[in-house]
CSV table of C-alpha atoms and ligand atoms in Angstrom, one decimal:
chain,number,residue,atom,x,y,z
J,1,UNK,CA,-0.2,-0.4,-0.4
J,2,UNK,CA,1.3,3.5,-1.1
J,3,UNK,CA,1.5,4.9,2.5
J,4,UNK,CA,1.3,9.0,1.0
J,5,UNK,CA,-1.9,10.3,-0.5
J,6,UNK,CA,-0.7,14.0,-2.1
J,7,UNK,CA,-3.4,16.5,-1.9
J,8,UNK,CA,-3.0,19.8,-4.2
J,9,UNK,CA,-4.6,22.2,-1.6
J,10,UNK,CA,-3.0,25.8,-1.1
J,11,UNK,CA,-5.8,27.1,1.3
J,12,UNK,CA,-6.3,26.6,5.0
J,13,UNK,CA,-10.4,26.9,4.2
J,14,UNK,CA,-10.2,25.2,1.0
J,15,UNK,CA,-13.5,24.4,-1.4
J,16,UNK,CA,-12.7,21.0,-1.7
J,17,UNK,CA,-14.5,19.0,-4.6
J,18,UNK,CA,-16.6,15.6,-3.5
J,19,UNK,CA,-14.4,13.5,-5.3
J,20,UNK,CA,-11.1,14.9,-3.7
J,21,UNK,CA,-12.6,15.1,-0.4
J,22,UNK,CA,-14.1,11.5,-0.8
J,23,UNK,CA,-10.5,10.1,-1.9
J,24,UNK,CA,-8.9,12.1,0.9
J,25,UNK,CA,-11.6,10.8,3.8
J,26,UNK,CA,-10.7,6.7,2.1
J,27,UNK,CA,-6.7,7.9,2.7
J,28,UNK,CA,-7.0,9.1,5.9
J,29,UNK,CA,-9.5,6.5,7.3
J,30,UNK,CA,-6.9,3.8,5.9
J,31,UNK,CA,-4.1,5.0,7.5
J,32,UNK,CA,-2.3,7.0,5.2
J,33,UNK,CA,-0.7,10.5,5.7
J,34,UNK,CA,-2.1,13.1,3.6
J,35,UNK,CA,0.8,15.2,2.2
J,36,UNK,CA,-0.6,19.1,1.4
J,37,UNK,CA,3.2,19.9,0.0
J,38,UNK,CA,1.6,23.3,-0.9
J,39,UNK,CA,0.0,24.5,2.2
J,40,UNK,CA,1.9,26.5,3.9
J,41,UNK,CA,1.9,28.3,7.5
J,42,UNK,CA,2.9,32.1,6.9
J,43,UNK,CA,5.4,33.4,10.1
J,44,UNK,CA,5.1,37.6,10.2
J,45,UNK,CA,8.8,38.9,10.5
J,46,UNK,CA,8.2,39.6,14.1
J,47,UNK,CA,7.5,36.1,14.5
J,48,UNK,CA,11.3,35.6,13.1
J,49,UNK,CA,12.6,35.9,16.7
J,50,UNK,CA,10.9,32.2,17.8
J,51,UNK,CA,13.1,30.1,15.1
J,52,UNK,CA,15.2,29.5,18.1
J,53,UNK,CA,14.9,26.6,21.2
J,54,UNK,CA,15.9,29.8,23.4
J,55,UNK,CA,12.3,29.9,24.2
J,56,UNK,CA,12.0,26.7,25.5
J,57,UNK,CA,11.7,26.3,29.6
J,58,UNK,CA,14.3,23.7,30.7
J,59,UNK,CA,13.9,20.2,28.7
J,60,UNK,CA,11.2,21.0,27.2
J,61,UNK,CA,11.0,19.9,23.6
J,62,UNK,CA,7.8,21.8,22.5
J,63,UNK,CA,5.6,24.8,23.5
J,64,UNK,CA,2.0,24.6,23.5
J,65,UNK,CA,-0.9,26.5,23.6
J,66,UNK,CA,-4.0,25.1,26.0
J,67,UNK,CA,-7.2,27.2,25.9
J,68,UNK,CA,-5.1,30.3,26.3
J,69,UNK,CA,-2.4,29.0,28.3
J,70,UNK,CA,0.9,29.0,26.6
J,71,UNK,CA,3.2,26.0,28.0
J,72,UNK,CA,7.2,24.9,28.0
J,73,UNK,CA,8.3,28.6,27.4
J,74,UNK,CA,10.2,31.1,29.4
J,75,UNK,CA,9.5,34.6,28.0
J,76,UNK,CA,8.7,37.6,29.1
J,77,UNK,CA,4.9,38.5,29.0
J,78,UNK,CA,4.7,40.0,25.7
J,79,UNK,CA,6.6,37.7,24.3
J,80,UNK,CA,4.6,34.9,25.6
J,81,UNK,CA,1.5,36.7,24.5
J,82,UNK,CA,2.9,37.1,21.1
J,83,UNK,CA,4.0,33.2,21.4
J,84,UNK,CA,0.2,32.2,22.1
J,85,UNK,CA,-1.0,34.7,19.4
J,86,UNK,CA,1.2,33.0,16.7
J,87,UNK,CA,0.1,29.7,17.9
J,88,UNK,CA,-3.5,30.5,18.1
J,89,UNK,CA,-3.4,31.3,14.5
J,90,UNK,CA,-2.4,27.6,13.7
J,91,UNK,CA,-5.3,26.6,15.8
J,92,UNK,CA,-7.6,28.6,14.1
J,93,UNK,CA,-6.1,27.2,10.4
J,94,UNK,CA,-5.6,23.7,10.9
J,95,UNK,CA,-9.5,23.5,12.3
J,96,UNK,CA,-10.7,25.3,9.2
J,97,UNK,CA,-8.7,22.7,7.4
J,98,UNK,CA,-9.9,19.9,8.9
J,99,UNK,CA,-13.4,21.1,9.4
J,100,UNK,CA,-13.3,21.9,5.5
J,101,UNK,CA,-12.0,18.8,4.3
J,102,UNK,CA,-13.6,16.7,6.7
J,103,UNK,CA,-17.1,17.6,7.4
J,104,UNK,CA,-18.6,14.6,9.1
J,105,UNK,CA,-16.1,15.4,11.6
J,106,UNK,CA,-16.9,18.6,12.1
J,107,UNK,CA,-19.4,18.8,15.6
J,108,UNK,CA,-17.4,15.8,16.9
J,109,UNK,CA,-13.6,17.1,17.0
J,110,UNK,CA,-12.4,17.8,20.6
J,111,UNK,CA,-9.8,20.4,20.3
J,112,UNK,CA,-6.3,19.1,22.3
J,113,UNK,CA,-3.3,20.9,22.1
J,114,UNK,CA,-1.8,23.4,19.9
J,115,UNK,CA,2.0,23.1,19.3
J,116,UNK,CA,5.1,24.7,18.1
J,117,UNK,CA,8.3,22.6,18.1
J,118,UNK,CA,11.5,24.7,17.9
J,119,UNK,CA,14.1,22.0,19.0
J,120,UNK,CA,15.7,19.7,16.3
J,121,UNK,CA,14.2,15.9,16.3
J,122,UNK,CA,16.7,14.2,19.1
J,123,UNK,CA,16.9,10.7,18.8
J,124,UNK,CA,20.1,9.7,20.6
J,125,UNK,CA,19.7,10.6,24.1
J,126,UNK,CA,16.3,9.8,24.8
J,127,UNK,CA,15.1,6.1,26.5
J,128,UNK,CA,14.2,3.5,23.5
J,129,UNK,CA,10.0,4.6,25.1
J,130,UNK,CA,10.8,7.9,24.1
J,131,UNK,CA,12.9,8.0,21.3
J,132,UNK,CA,10.0,9.0,18.3
J,133,UNK,CA,12.5,7.9,15.6
J,134,UNK,CA,11.6,4.3,15.5
J,135,UNK,CA,8.4,3.3,14.3
J,136,UNK,CA,5.4,3.8,16.7
J,137,UNK,CA,1.7,4.2,17.1
J,138,UNK,CA,0.8,6.9,19.6
J,139,UNK,CA,-0.3,5.8,22.4
J,140,UNK,CA,0.1,7.3,25.5
J,141,UNK,CA,0.5,5.4,29.5
J,142,UNK,CA,-1.4,8.3,31.3
J,143,UNK,CA,-4.0,9.0,29.0
J,144,UNK,CA,-6.9,6.1,27.8
J,145,UNK,CA,-8.6,6.8,24.9
J,146,UNK,CA,-11.0,3.6,25.2
J,147,UNK,CA,-10.6,4.0,21.1
J,148,UNK,CA,-11.3,7.2,20.3
J,149,UNK,CA,-8.9,8.7,17.7
J,150,UNK,CA,-5.8,10.8,17.6
J,151,UNK,CA,-6.1,13.1,14.8
J,152,UNK,CA,-3.2,15.2,13.7
J,153,UNK,CA,-1.9,18.3,11.5
J,154,UNK,CA,1.8,19.3,10.9
J,155,UNK,CA,3.2,22.0,9.1
J,156,UNK,CA,7.0,22.2,8.8
J,157,UNK,CA,8.2,26.0,8.8
J,158,UNK,CA,11.7,25.5,8.5
J,159,UNK,CA,13.0,28.9,7.4
J,160,UNK,CA,16.3,27.4,6.3
J,161,UNK,CA,15.1,24.9,3.8
J,162,UNK,CA,15.7,22.0,6.2
J,163,UNK,CA,12.5,19.3,5.3
J,164,UNK,CA,11.1,17.1,8.2
J,165,UNK,CA,11.9,13.5,7.7
J,166,UNK,CA,9.6,10.7,8.1
J,167,UNK,CA,9.8,7.4,8.0
J,168,UNK,CA,6.2,5.4,7.4
J,169,UNK,CA,5.7,1.9,8.0
J,170,UNK,CA,3.7,-1.0,7.0
J,171,UNK,CA,-0.2,-0.9,7.6
J,172,UNK,CA,-1.8,-1.1,11.0
J,173,UNK,CA,-3.3,-4.4,10.8
J,174,UNK,CA,-0.5,-6.3,9.5
J,175,UNK,CA,1.5,-4.7,12.6
J,176,UNK,CA,-1.4,-5.7,14.9
J,177,UNK,CA,-1.2,-9.2,13.3
J,178,UNK,CA,2.8,-9.3,13.7
J,179,UNK,CA,2.9,-8.1,17.5
J,180,UNK,CA,-0.8,-9.7,18.9
J,181,UNK,CA,0.7,-13.1,19.8
J,182,UNK,CA,3.1,-11.4,22.2
J,183,UNK,CA,0.8,-9.5,24.0
J,184,UNK,CA,-1.1,-10.5,27.2
J,185,UNK,CA,-4.3,-9.6,28.8
J,186,UNK,CA,-3.8,-7.1,31.2
J,187,UNK,CA,-2.9,-8.0,34.6
J,188,UNK,CA,-6.7,-8.3,36.2
J,189,UNK,CA,-7.0,-5.2,38.7
J,190,UNK,CA,-4.3,-3.3,37.5
J,191,UNK,CA,-6.9,-0.8,34.8
J,192,UNK,CA,-8.4,-0.2,38.7
J,193,UNK,CA,-5.1,0.4,40.4
J,194,UNK,CA,-3.4,2.6,38.5
J,195,UNK,CA,-6.0,4.9,38.2
J,196,UNK,CA,-6.9,5.0,42.0
J,197,UNK,CA,-3.0,5.9,41.6
J,198,UNK,CA,-4.1,8.8,39.4
J,199,UNK,CA,-1.5,7.0,36.9
J,200,UNK,CA,-3.7,7.0,34.4
J,201,UNK,CA,-6.6,9.9,34.1
J,202,UNK,CA,-9.0,7.0,33.4
J,203,UNK,CA,-9.5,3.2,33.6
J,204,UNK,CA,-7.0,2.0,30.8
J,205,UNK,CA,-9.3,-0.3,28.5
J,206,UNK,CA,-7.9,-3.4,26.8
J,207,UNK,CA,-7.8,-1.4,23.6
J,208,UNK,CA,-5.4,0.9,25.6
J,209,UNK,CA,-3.8,-2.2,26.9
J,210,UNK,CA,-2.6,-3.5,24.0
J,211,UNK,CA,-2.1,-0.1,22.3
J,212,UNK,CA,0.4,0.7,24.6
J,213,UNK,CA,2.2,-2.8,24.1
J,214,UNK,CA,2.3,-2.3,20.9
J,215,UNK,CA,4.3,0.8,21.0
J,216,UNK,CA,6.5,-0.7,22.9
J,217,UNK,CA,7.2,-4.0,21.6
J,218,UNK,CA,7.5,-1.6,18.0
J,219,UNK,CA,10.2,1.1,19.6
J,220,UNK,CA,11.9,-2.2,21.6
J,221,UNK,CA,12.6,-4.5,18.1
J,222,UNK,CA,15.5,-3.5,16.4
J,223,UNK,CA,14.8,-6.1,13.8
J,224,UNK,CA,11.1,-5.1,13.1
J,225,UNK,CA,12.7,-1.5,13.0
J,226,UNK,CA,14.9,-2.3,10.0
J,227,UNK,CA,13.2,-4.5,7.9
J,228,UNK,CA,9.7,-3.6,8.4
J,229,UNK,CA,8.0,-2.2,4.5
J,230,UNK,CA,8.5,1.5,5.3
J,231,UNK,CA,9.1,4.3,3.3
J,232,UNK,CA,10.9,7.3,3.8
J,233,UNK,CA,8.8,10.6,3.3
J,234,UNK,CA,10.6,14.1,3.0
J,235,UNK,CA,8.1,17.1,4.1
J,236,UNK,CA,9.6,20.3,2.7
J,237,UNK,CA,9.5,23.5,4.8
J,238,UNK,CA,6.1,25.2,3.4
J,239,UNK,CA,4.1,21.8,3.0
J,240,UNK,CA,1.3,20.5,6.0
J,241,UNK,CA,0.6,16.2,6.3
J,242,UNK,CA,-2.2,14.9,8.1
J,243,UNK,CA,-2.9,11.6,9.8
J,244,UNK,CA,-4.5,9.3,12.4
J,245,UNK,CA,-1.1,8.6,14.9
J,246,UNK,CA,-2.7,6.2,16.7
J,247,UNK,CA,-3.1,4.3,13.2
J,248,UNK,CA,0.0,4.9,11.1
J,249,UNK,CA,3.6,3.9,11.9
J,250,UNK,CA,5.7,6.6,11.6
J,251,UNK,CA,8.6,7.6,12.8
J,252,UNK,CA,10.6,11.5,13.1
J,253,UNK,CA,14.2,10.9,11.7
J,254,UNK,CA,15.1,14.7,11.7
J,255,UNK,CA,13.8,18.1,11.1
J,256,UNK,CA,13.5,21.4,13.1
J,257,UNK,CA,10.5,23.8,13.5
J,258,UNK,CA,7.5,22.4,13.4
J,259,UNK,CA,3.4,23.5,14.5
J,260,UNK,CA,1.1,20.5,15.3
J,261,UNK,CA,-2.3,20.4,16.2
J,262,UNK,CA,-3.8,17.4,18.1
J,263,UNK,CA,-8.0,16.3,17.9
J,264,UNK,CA,-9.4,13.6,19.4
J,265,UNK,CA,-12.8,12.3,17.7
J,266,UNK,CA,-14.9,9.3,18.5
J,267,UNK,CA,-15.3,6.6,16.7
J,268,UNK,CA,-18.7,7.3,15.9
J,269,UNK,CA,-17.8,10.2,14.0
J,270,UNK,CA,-15.7,8.1,11.4
J,271,UNK,CA,-16.9,7.9,7.6
J,272,UNK,CA,-15.5,3.9,7.7
J,273,UNK,CA,-15.6,3.1,11.4
J,274,UNK,CA,-14.4,-0.6,10.7
J,275,UNK,CA,-11.0,0.8,9.8
J,276,UNK,CA,-10.1,1.9,12.9
J,277,UNK,CA,-7.8,0.8,15.2
J,278,UNK,CA,-10.3,-0.3,17.9
J,279,UNK,CA,-12.5,-1.9,15.1
J,280,UNK,CA,-9.3,-3.8,13.5
J,281,UNK,CA,-7.9,-5.0,16.7
J,282,UNK,CA,-11.3,-6.2,18.3
J,283,UNK,CA,-12.0,-8.1,14.6
J,284,UNK,CA,-8.3,-10.1,15.2
J,285,UNK,CA,-9.1,-10.5,19.0
J,286,UNK,CA,-12.6,-12.0,18.4
J,287,UNK,CA,-14.3,-9.8,21.5
J,288,UNK,CA,-15.0,-6.6,23.0
J,289,UNK,CA,-11.8,-4.4,23.9
J,290,UNK,CA,-13.8,-1.3,25.6
J,291,UNK,CA,-16.1,-1.7,27.9
X,301,SIN,C1,6.0,11.9,16.5
X,301,SIN,O1,4.5,12.1,16.3
X,301,SIN,O2,6.2,10.9,16.8
X,301,SIN,C2,6.7,13.0,15.9
X,301,SIN,C3,6.2,13.8,14.9
X,301,SIN,C4,8.0,14.6,14.7
X,301,SIN,O3,8.2,15.1,15.5
X,301,SIN,O4,7.7,15.2,13.7
X,302,FE,FE1,3.9,9.9,17.7
């Protein structure tokens, strides 16, 4: 399967004809990365000061906007406000893009974090679990989703012509078939305990348990990382891409200066729910994976 679908779109609020729209929806929900090579995010001249990791607090890698609050940056109040308005513009643009391309999602999208990533992609000094230069699907230990989707929009804004380089792996179902035999059931009672001790924000479902195991087993398996069918993709500055990062096997190899917007989406809002990781895993396991 071709892992990338290219769309000729130059506008954050594009008028999309129904054929293009259907093609984009199917590709996205099948687990492809939609690449919009002509869609850039214009920065203002006064924002050139943000082309530097200097504003990051401590060891943070991202500056994010959560509601109206800027997190992860240390700067004077007026600079923080400027960061907030820059990131907020990305929130607005990425939302209007998703609403235009996928009108069926519109009233169900839960807008999560918007982030600006001014540091270089790092892959050496991290523990293997945190190393996103290894192929993985997104699954977070503290944030059980119960099957809700993780939809992400990315834009490379590198000012020096440097692409963001990803690897994209095999389809989700193939990866699931590869690793499922090595995933055992959660220890009875563990989901309750993790929630009780506030390690998770809500109890983990069996789906979350499997997704975390998939994430970890995949990252830990050097042979799989090397040998699985995969494709390297260069996302040039001035380009945007969209994917369900809980489904697409992805790895970030290099790059600097990117915006990212996360949305959560219930399965019921999908055009093809049967293609979602939850439904695919349930079919393979032969039972329901959420309560
Ligand atoms: C990731 O989501 O794993 C990293 C994406 C990136 O930094 O390009
Ligand atoms: Fe990821």
